[in-house]
Coordinates of C-alpha atoms in Angstrom, one line a residue:
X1 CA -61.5 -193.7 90.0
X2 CA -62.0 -191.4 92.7
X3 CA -65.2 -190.4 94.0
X4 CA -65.9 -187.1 92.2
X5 CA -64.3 -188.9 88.6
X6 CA -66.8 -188.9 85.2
X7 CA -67.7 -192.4 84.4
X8 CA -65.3 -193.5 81.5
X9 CA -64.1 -195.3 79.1
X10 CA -65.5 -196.6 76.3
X11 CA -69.0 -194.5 76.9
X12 CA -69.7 -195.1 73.0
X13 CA -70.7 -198.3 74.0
X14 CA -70.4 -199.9 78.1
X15 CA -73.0 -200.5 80.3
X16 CA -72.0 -198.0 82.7
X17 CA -72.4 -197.8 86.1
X18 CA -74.6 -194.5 88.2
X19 CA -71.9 -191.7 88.3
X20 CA -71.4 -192.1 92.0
X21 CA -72.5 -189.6 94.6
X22 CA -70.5 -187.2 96.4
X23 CA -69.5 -188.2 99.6
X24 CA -72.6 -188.7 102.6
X25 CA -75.0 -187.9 99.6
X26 CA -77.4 -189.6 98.2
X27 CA -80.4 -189.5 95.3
X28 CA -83.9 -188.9 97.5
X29 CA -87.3 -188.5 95.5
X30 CA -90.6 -186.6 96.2
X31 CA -93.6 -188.0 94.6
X32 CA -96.0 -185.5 92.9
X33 CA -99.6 -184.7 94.3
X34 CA -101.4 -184.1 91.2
X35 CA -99.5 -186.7 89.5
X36 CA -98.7 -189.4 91.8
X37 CA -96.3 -190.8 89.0
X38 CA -94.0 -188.4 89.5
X39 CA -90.7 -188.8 91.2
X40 CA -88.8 -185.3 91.4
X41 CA -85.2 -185.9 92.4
X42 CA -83.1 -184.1 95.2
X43 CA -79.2 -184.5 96.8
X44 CA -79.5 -185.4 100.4
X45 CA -76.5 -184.8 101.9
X46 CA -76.2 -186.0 105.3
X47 CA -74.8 -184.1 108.7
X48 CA -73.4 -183.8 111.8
X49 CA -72.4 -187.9 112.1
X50 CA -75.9 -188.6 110.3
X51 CA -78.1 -186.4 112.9
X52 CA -79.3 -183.6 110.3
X53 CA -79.5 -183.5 106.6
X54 CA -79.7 -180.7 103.8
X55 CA -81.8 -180.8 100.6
X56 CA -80.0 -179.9 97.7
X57 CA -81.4 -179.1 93.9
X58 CA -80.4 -181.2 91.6
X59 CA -79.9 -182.0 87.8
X60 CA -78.0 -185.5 87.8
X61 CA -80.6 -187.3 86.4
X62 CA -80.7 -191.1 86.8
X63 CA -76.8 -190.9 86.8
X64 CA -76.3 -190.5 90.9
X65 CA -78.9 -193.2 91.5
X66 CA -77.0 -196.0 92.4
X67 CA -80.0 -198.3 92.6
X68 CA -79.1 -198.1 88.0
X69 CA -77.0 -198.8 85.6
X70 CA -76.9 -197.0 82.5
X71 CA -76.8 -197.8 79.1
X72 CA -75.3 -195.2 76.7
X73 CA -76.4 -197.1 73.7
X74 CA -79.9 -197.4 74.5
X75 CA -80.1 -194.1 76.3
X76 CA -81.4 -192.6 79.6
X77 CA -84.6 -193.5 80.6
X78 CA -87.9 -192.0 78.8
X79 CA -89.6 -190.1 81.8
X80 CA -92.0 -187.7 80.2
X81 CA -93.0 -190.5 77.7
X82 CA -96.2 -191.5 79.7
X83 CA -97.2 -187.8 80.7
X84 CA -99.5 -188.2 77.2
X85 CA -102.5 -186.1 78.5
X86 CA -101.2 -182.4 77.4
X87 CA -98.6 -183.6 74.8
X88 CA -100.7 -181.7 71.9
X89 CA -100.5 -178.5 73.8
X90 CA -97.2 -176.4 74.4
X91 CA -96.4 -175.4 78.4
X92 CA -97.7 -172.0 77.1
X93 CA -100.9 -173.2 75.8
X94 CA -101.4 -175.1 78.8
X95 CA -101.1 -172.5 81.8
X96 CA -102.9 -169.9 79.3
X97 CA -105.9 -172.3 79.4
X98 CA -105.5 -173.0 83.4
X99 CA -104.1 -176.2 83.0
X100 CA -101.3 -177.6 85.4
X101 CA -98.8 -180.1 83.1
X102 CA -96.8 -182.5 85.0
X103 CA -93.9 -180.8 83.9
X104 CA -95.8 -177.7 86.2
X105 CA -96.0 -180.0 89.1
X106 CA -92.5 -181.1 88.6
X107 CA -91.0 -177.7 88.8
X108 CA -93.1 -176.6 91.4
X109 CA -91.7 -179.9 94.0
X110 CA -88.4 -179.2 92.8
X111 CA -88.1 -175.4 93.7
X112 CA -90.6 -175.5 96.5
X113 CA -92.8 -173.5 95.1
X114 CA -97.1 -174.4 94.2
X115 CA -98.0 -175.7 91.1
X116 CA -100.3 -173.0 90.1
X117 CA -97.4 -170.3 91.0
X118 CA -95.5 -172.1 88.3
X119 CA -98.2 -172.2 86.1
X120 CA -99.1 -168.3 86.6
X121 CA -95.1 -167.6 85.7
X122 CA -95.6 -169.7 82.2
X123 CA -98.7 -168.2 81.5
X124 CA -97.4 -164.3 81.6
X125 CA -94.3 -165.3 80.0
X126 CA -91.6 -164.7 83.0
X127 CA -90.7 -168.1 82.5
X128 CA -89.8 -171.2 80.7
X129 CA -89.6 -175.2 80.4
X130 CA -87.9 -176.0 78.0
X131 CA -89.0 -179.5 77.3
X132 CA -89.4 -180.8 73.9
X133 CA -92.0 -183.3 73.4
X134 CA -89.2 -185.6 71.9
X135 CA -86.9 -185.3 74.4
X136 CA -88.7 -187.0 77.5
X137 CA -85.2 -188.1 79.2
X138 CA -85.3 -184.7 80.2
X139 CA -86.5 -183.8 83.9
X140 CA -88.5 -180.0 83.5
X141 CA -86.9 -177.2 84.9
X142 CA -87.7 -173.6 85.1
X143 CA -86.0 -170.3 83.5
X144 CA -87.5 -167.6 85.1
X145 CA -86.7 -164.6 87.3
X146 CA -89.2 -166.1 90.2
X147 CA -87.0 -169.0 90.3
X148 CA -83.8 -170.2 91.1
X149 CA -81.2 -168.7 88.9
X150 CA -80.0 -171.6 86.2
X151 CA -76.6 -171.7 84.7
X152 CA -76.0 -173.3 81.1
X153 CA -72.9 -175.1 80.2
X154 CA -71.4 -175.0 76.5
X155 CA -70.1 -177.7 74.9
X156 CA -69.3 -178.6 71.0
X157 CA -66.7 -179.6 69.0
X158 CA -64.9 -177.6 66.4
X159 CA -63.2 -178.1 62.9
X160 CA -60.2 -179.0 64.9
X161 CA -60.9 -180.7 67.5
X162 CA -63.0 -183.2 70.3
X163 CA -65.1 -186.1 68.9
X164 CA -68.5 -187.4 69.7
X165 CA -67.1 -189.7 73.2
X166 CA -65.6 -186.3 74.3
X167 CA -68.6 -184.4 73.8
X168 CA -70.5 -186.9 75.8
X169 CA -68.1 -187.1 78.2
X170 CA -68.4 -183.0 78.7
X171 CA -72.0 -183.4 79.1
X172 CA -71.8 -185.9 82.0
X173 CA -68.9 -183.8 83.5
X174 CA -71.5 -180.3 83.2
X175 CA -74.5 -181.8 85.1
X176 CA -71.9 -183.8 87.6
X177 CA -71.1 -180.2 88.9
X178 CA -74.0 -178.5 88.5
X179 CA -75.4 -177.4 84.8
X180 CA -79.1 -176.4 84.5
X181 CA -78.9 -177.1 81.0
X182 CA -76.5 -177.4 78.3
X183 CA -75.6 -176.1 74.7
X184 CA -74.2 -178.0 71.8
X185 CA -72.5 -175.7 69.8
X186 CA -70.8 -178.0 67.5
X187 CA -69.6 -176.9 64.5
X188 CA -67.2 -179.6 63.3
X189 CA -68.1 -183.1 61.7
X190 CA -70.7 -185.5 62.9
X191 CA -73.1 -182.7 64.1
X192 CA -75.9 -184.4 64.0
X193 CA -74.5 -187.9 65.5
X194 CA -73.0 -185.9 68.5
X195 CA -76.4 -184.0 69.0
X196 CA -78.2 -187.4 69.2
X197 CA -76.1 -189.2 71.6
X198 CA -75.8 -186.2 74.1
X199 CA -80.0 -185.7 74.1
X200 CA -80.7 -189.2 74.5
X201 CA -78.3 -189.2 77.4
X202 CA -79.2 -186.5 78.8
X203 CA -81.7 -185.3 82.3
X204 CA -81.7 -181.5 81.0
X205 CA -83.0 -180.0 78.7
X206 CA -80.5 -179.2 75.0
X207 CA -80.1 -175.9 73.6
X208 CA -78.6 -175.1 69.8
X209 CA -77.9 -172.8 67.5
X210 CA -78.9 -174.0 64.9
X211 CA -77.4 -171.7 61.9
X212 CA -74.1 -173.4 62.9
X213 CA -75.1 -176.9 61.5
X214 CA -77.1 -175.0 58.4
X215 CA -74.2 -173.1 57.8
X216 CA -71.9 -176.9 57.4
X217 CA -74.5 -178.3 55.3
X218 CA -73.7 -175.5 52.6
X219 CA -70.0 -176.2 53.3
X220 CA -69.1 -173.5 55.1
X221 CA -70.3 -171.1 52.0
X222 CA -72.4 -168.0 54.2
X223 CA -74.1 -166.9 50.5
X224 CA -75.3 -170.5 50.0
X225 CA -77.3 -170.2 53.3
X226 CA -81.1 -170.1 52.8
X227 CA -84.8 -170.2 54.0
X228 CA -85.1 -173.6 53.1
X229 CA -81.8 -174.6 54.1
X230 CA -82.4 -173.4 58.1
X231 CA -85.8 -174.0 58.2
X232 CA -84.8 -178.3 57.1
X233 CA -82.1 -178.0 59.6
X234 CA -85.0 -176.6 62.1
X235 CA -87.2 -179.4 61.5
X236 CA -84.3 -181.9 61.9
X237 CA -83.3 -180.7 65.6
X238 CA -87.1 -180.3 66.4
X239 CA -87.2 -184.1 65.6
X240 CA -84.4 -185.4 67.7
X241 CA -85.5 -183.6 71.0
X242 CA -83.8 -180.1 71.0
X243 CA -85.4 -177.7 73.9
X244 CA -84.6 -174.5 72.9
X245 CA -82.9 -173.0 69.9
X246 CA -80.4 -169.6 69.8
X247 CA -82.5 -167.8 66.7
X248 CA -80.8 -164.5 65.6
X249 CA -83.9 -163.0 64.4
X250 CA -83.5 -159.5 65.8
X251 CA -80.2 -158.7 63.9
X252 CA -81.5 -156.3 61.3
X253 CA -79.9 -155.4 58.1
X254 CA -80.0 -151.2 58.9
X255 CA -77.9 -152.3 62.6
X256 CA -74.7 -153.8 60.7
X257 CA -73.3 -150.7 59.4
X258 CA -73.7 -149.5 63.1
X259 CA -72.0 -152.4 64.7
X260 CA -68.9 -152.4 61.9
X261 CA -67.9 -149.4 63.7
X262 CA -67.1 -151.0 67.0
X263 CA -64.1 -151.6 68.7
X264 CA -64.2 -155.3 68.4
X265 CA -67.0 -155.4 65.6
X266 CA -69.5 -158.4 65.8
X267 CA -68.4 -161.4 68.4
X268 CA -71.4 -163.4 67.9
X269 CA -70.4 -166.5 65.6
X270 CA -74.4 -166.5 64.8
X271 CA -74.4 -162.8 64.6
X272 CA -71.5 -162.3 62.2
X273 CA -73.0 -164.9 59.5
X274 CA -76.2 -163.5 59.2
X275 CA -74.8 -160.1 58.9
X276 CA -72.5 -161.0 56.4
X277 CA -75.2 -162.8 54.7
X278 CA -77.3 -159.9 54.5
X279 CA -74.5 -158.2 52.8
X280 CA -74.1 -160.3 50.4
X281 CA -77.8 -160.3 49.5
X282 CA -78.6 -156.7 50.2
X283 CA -81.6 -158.4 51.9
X284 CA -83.1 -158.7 54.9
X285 CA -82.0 -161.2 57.7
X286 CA -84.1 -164.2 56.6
X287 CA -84.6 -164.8 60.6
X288 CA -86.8 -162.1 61.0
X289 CA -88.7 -162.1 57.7
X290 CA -89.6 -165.7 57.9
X291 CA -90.1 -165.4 62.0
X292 CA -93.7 -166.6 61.8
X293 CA -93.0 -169.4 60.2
X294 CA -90.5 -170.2 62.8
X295 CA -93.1 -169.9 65.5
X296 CA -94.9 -172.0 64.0
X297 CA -92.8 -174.9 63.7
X298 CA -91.0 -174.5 67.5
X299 CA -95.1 -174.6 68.5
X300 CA -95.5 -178.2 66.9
X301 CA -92.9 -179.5 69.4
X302 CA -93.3 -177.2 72.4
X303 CA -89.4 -176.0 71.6
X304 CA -88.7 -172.4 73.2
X305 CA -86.8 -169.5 71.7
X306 CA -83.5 -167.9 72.9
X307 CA -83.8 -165.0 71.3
X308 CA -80.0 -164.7 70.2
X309 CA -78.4 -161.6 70.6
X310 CA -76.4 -161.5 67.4
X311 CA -74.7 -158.1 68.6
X312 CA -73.6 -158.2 72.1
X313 CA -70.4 -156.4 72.9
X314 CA -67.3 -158.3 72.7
X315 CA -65.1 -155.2 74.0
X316 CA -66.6 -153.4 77.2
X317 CA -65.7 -150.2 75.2
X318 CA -68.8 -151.2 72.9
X319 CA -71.0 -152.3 76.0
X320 CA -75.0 -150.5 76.0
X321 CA -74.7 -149.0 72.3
X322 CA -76.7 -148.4 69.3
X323 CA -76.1 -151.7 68.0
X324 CA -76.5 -153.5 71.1
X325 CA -80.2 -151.9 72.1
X326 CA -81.2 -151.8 68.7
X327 CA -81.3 -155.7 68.5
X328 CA -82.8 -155.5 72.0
X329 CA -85.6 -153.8 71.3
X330 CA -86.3 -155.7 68.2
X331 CA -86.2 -158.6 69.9
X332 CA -88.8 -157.5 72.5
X333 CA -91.3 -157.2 69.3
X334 CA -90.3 -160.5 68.6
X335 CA -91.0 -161.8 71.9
X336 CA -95.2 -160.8 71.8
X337 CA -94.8 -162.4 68.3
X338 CA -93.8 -165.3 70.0
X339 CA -96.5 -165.3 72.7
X340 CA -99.4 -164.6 70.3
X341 CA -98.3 -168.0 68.7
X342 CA -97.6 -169.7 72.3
X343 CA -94.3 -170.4 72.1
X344 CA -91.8 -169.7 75.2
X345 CA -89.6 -167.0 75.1
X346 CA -86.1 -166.2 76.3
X347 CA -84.3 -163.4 75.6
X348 CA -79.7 -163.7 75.4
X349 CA -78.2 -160.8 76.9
X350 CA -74.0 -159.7 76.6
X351 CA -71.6 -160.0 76.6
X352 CA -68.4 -157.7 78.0
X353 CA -70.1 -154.8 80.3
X354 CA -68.5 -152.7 83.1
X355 CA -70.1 -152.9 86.5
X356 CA -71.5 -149.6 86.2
X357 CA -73.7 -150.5 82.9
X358 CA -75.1 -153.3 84.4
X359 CA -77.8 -152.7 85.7
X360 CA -79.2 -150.5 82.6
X361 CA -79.0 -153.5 80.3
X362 CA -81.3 -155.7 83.0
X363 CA -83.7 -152.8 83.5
X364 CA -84.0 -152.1 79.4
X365 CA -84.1 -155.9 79.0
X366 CA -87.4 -156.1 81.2
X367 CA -88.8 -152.9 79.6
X368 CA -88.6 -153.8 76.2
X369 CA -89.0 -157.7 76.1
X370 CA -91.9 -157.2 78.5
X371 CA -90.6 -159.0 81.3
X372 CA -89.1 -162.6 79.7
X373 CA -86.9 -163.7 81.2
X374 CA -83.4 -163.1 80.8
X375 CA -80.0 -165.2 79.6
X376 CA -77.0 -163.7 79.5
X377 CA -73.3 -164.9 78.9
X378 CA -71.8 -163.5 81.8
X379 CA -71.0 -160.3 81.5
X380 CA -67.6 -160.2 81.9
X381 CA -66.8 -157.1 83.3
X382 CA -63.1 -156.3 81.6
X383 CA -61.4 -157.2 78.7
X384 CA -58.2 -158.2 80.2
X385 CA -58.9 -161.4 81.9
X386 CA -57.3 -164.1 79.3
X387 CA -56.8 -167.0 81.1
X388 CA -58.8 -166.2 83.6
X389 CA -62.4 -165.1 82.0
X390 CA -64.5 -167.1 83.6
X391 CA -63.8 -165.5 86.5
X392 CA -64.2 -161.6 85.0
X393 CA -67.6 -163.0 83.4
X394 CA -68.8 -164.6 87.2
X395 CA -68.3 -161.2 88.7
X396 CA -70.8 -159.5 86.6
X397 CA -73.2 -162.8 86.8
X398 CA -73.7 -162.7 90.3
X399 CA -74.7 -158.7 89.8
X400 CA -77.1 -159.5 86.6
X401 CA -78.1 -162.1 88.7
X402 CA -79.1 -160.5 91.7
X403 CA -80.7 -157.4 89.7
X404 CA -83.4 -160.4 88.0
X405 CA -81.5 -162.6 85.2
X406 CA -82.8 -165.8 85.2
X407 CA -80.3 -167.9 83.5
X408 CA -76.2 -167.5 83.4
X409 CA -74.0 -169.0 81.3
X410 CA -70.8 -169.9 81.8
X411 CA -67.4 -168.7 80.9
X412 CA -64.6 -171.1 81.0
X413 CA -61.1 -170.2 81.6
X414 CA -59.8 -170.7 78.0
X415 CA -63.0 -168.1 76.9
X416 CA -60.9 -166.6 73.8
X417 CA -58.3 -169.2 73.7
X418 CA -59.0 -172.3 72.9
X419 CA -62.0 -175.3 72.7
X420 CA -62.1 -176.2 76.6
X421 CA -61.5 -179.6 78.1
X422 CA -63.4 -181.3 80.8
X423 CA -61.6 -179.2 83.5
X424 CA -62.2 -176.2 81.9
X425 CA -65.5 -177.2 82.1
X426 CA -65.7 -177.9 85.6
X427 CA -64.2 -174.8 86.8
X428 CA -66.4 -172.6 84.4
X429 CA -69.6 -174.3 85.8
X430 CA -68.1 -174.0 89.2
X431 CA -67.6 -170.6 89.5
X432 CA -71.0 -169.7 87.7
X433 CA -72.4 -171.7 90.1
X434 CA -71.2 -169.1 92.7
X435 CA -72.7 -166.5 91.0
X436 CA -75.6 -167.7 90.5
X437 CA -76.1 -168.8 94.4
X438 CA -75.0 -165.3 95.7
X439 CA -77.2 -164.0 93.4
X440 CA -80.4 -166.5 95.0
X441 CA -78.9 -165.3 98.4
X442 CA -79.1 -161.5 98.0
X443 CA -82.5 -162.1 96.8
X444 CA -83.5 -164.4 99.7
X445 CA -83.9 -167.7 98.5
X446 CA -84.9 -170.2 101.2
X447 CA -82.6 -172.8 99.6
X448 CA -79.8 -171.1 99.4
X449 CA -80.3 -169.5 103.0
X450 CA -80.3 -172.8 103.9
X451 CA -77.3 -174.3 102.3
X452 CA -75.0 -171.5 103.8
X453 CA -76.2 -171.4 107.5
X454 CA -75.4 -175.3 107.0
X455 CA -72.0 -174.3 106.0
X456 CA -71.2 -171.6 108.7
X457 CA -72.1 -174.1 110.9
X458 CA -70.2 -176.5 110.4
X459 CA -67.6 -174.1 110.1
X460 CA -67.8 -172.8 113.6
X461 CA -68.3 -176.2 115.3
X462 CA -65.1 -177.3 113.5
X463 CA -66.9 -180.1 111.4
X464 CA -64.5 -180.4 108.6
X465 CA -65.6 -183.7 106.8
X466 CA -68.8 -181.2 106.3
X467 CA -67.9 -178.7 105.3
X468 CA -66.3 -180.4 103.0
X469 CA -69.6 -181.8 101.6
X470 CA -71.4 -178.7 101.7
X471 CA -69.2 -177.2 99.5
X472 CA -69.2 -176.8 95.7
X473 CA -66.3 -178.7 95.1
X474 CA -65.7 -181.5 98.0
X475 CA -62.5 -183.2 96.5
X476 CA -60.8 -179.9 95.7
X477 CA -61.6 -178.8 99.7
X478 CA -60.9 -181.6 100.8
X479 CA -57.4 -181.9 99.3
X480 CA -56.2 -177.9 100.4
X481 CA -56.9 -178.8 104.0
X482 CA -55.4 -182.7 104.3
X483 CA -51.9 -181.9 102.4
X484 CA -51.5 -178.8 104.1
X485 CA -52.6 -179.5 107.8
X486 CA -49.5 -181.2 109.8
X487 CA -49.5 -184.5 110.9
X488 CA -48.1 -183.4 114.3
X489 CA -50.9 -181.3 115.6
X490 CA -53.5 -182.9 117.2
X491 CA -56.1 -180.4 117.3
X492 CA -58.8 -180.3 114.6
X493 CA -60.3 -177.0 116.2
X494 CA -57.7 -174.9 113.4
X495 CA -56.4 -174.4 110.2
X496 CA -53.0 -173.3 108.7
X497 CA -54.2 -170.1 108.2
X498 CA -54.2 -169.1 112.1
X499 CA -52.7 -172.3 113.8
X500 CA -54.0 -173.8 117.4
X501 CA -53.1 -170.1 119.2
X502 CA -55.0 -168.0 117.0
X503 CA -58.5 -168.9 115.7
X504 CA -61.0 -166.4 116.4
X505 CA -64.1 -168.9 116.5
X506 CA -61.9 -171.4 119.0
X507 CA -61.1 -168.2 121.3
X508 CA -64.5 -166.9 120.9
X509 CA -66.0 -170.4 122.2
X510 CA -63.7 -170.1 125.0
X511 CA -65.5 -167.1 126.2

């Protein structure tokens, strides 16, 4: 196995060992203030022949401590499990009443930030923890535009393909390279078997949607979809540990005529059942009318919203229309129903948008949801990319990002193709990772200020087996330069790209 490789086989049931650390890493811990139980997590990577270090952020859970072994059948360890003393109040209850919650404390050490900044950010609804009281493998993490900026990983089977071992495996392989948090969109057999291994095996926090599995439990049959049908299907995720649930609420009945008229229609796979249900019923979306009742339940178990948006443009020909805003500003209504019940609130943003209509949908997303934060699936900024769409959608996340989206999720490069594989996975989460660093960059994040001057320094002094390290992708950089470099130069002060004679930072040193 080399050194970057997901831990496999037979994860269904071996005692595995830690997914090992990248190269001169290791798993480091800060121990809370408030709560001296704590133990927050970071990636040290070491520097410079061990002289200077970097702290990284990071989501690997128990899974790079190589002080453990791991037990898929039993599960990850139950962190939050003792943190008792607030576990009848949601976060939002909490920092409305002044209180700090461990999970506060534990954000606040992670980003670098104070405990009561965190809890001020809960309390006026810019951010979230998603952190259901049943899922306490899960180390807290904040969504919010204050914050780092978080990117989700999707994974899931389909009718046709991936079983439960594969889905866990894509799990491990999404938080080895970087994911915030991740989504099971299954919508093939075993939905609820898959859903169970992954959140007891998994450091961050689960999101669903969970008209996908309602919809199987009626066989597939849209009309047979009910109240009482979602709403048990509700309950059931709430009970296993799910953090934060797409809901479709704000698709209204009056918006589907608007959106038929599209180029590309409805792209949402949430979206385009409820619509067709309310067709069928010449009712309203049962969603909205039953919204309350919703809030009511997600409070129980301190589960947030992602307010799903059911009609984002799948064509950037549709981008910032009728149909589009209309949702968007029905959501933001939704959003201070939401609050008034305390239940944390994120809003999903598009979709396929051109540069230039960027920024409007970030600006109308803060005016009319009152500042929540933002998720959005890319936006990809053409329609042409097949193939390649992870990389049209990480264009337009690092500008979303930069202009005040809190979370990003990724494309992979089968987006419109196929069901991705563990690569796919990788390199969507990789490149989403880029966006979302350039995004904390531009905006002056002291972390990722740091992790950048690290690189250009090592670059300049020549430090390859750094650089290496401090990059996104070690194995991948590590492999372009070592089968490319000749084994009859001597010098390690260039690169094939300007030979011995011609580096610019060798000549300049020469000065």
């Amino acid at each position: 196995m080399s050194k970057n490789a997901c831990p496999k086989k037979n994860i269904s049931t071996a005692n595995i060992p830690a997914m090992p650390p990248f190269d001169s890493s290791r798993k480091a811990y800060i121990k809370g203030i408030l709560n001296p139980d704590l133990h927050v997590p970071y990636r040290e990577i070491l520097l410079n022949n061990q002289k200077q270090s970097l702290r990284l952020y990071d989501v690997t859970g128990p899974y790079t401590d190589s002080s453990l072994m791991i037990d898929m059948d039993k599960g990850l360890p139950s962190l939050r499990r003792s943190w008792k003393k607030f576990s009848q109040c949601s976060q939002l209850s909490s920092a409305r009443q002044g209180k700090v919650t461990p999970e506060m404390e534990f954000v606040a050490i992670r980003e670098g930030l104070t405990p009561e900044f965190v809890r001020i950010e809960i309390s006026e609804g810019r951010a979230i923890i998603p952190a259901n009281f049943n899922h306490p493998e899960c180390e807290p993490m904040a969504i919010g535009r204050n914050f780092l900026v978080k990117i989700n990983a999707n994974i899931g089977n389909s009718a046709l393909s991936s079983s439960v071992e594969e889905e866990l495996e894509k799990m491990l392989w999404s938080i080895r390279w970087g994911a915030d948090t991740v989504m099971d969109l299954s919508t093939g057999k075993n939905i609820h078997q898959t859903r169970e291994r992954i959140i007891r095996n998994c450091p961050v926090p689960i999101g669903t949607v969970p008209i996908y599995q309602a919809l199987e439990k009626v066989g597939g049959i849209v009309a047979d979809l009910s109240w009482e049908v979602y709403r048990d299907t509700l309950i059931e995720q709430c009970e296993q540990g799910v953090d934060y649930f797409t809901i479709h609420a704000g698709l209204l009945k009056e918006l589907v005529p608007i959106a038929k008229k599209r180029k590309t229609g409805i792209v949402s796979r949430g979206g385009s059942i409820l619509a067709k249900w309310t067709q069928i019923h010449n009712k309203e979306n049962f969603l909205y009318t039953h919204f309350e009742d919703i809030c009511e339940l997600l409070k129980k178990y301190d589960v947030c919203f992602s307010l799903g948006d059911g009609l984002r443009p799948g064509s950037t020909a549709d981008a910032n229309d009728e149909a589009q805003f209309g949702e968007l500003k029905v959501l933001g209504e939704l959003t201070k129903t939401a609050w008034k019940h305390d239940v944390q609130v994120m809003i999903e943003g598009p979709g396929h948008v051109p540069l230039n209509k960027i920024k409007d949908n970030m600006d109308l997303q803060m005016h009319l949801c009152h500042n929540a934060p933002f998720y959005t699936l890319g936006p990809l900024v053409l329609d042409i990319g097949a193939g390649r769409d992870h990389i049209t959608s990480a264009i337009g996340a690092a500008m979303i990002g930069w202009l005040g989206t809190a979370m990003l999720c990724y494309v992979t490069p089968k987006e419109h193709l196929a069901l991705p594989d563990k690569n796919d996975v990788k390199e969507g989460i990789i490149v989403h990772k880029m966006a979302a660093l350039a995004a904390d960059l531009a905006k002056g994040h002291p972390m990722a200020i740091a992790w950048n001057n690290a690189m250009s320094e090592a670059r300049y002094d020549f430090r390859w087996e750094d650089q290496y390290r401090l990059s996104l992708d070690p194995e991948t950089a590590r492999n372009y330069r070592e089968k490319s470099f000749p084994k009859n130069v001597a010098s390690e002060h260039c690169c094939t790209m300007c030979g011995p004679d011609f580096c610019a930072m060798k000549i300049t040193q020469e000065i």
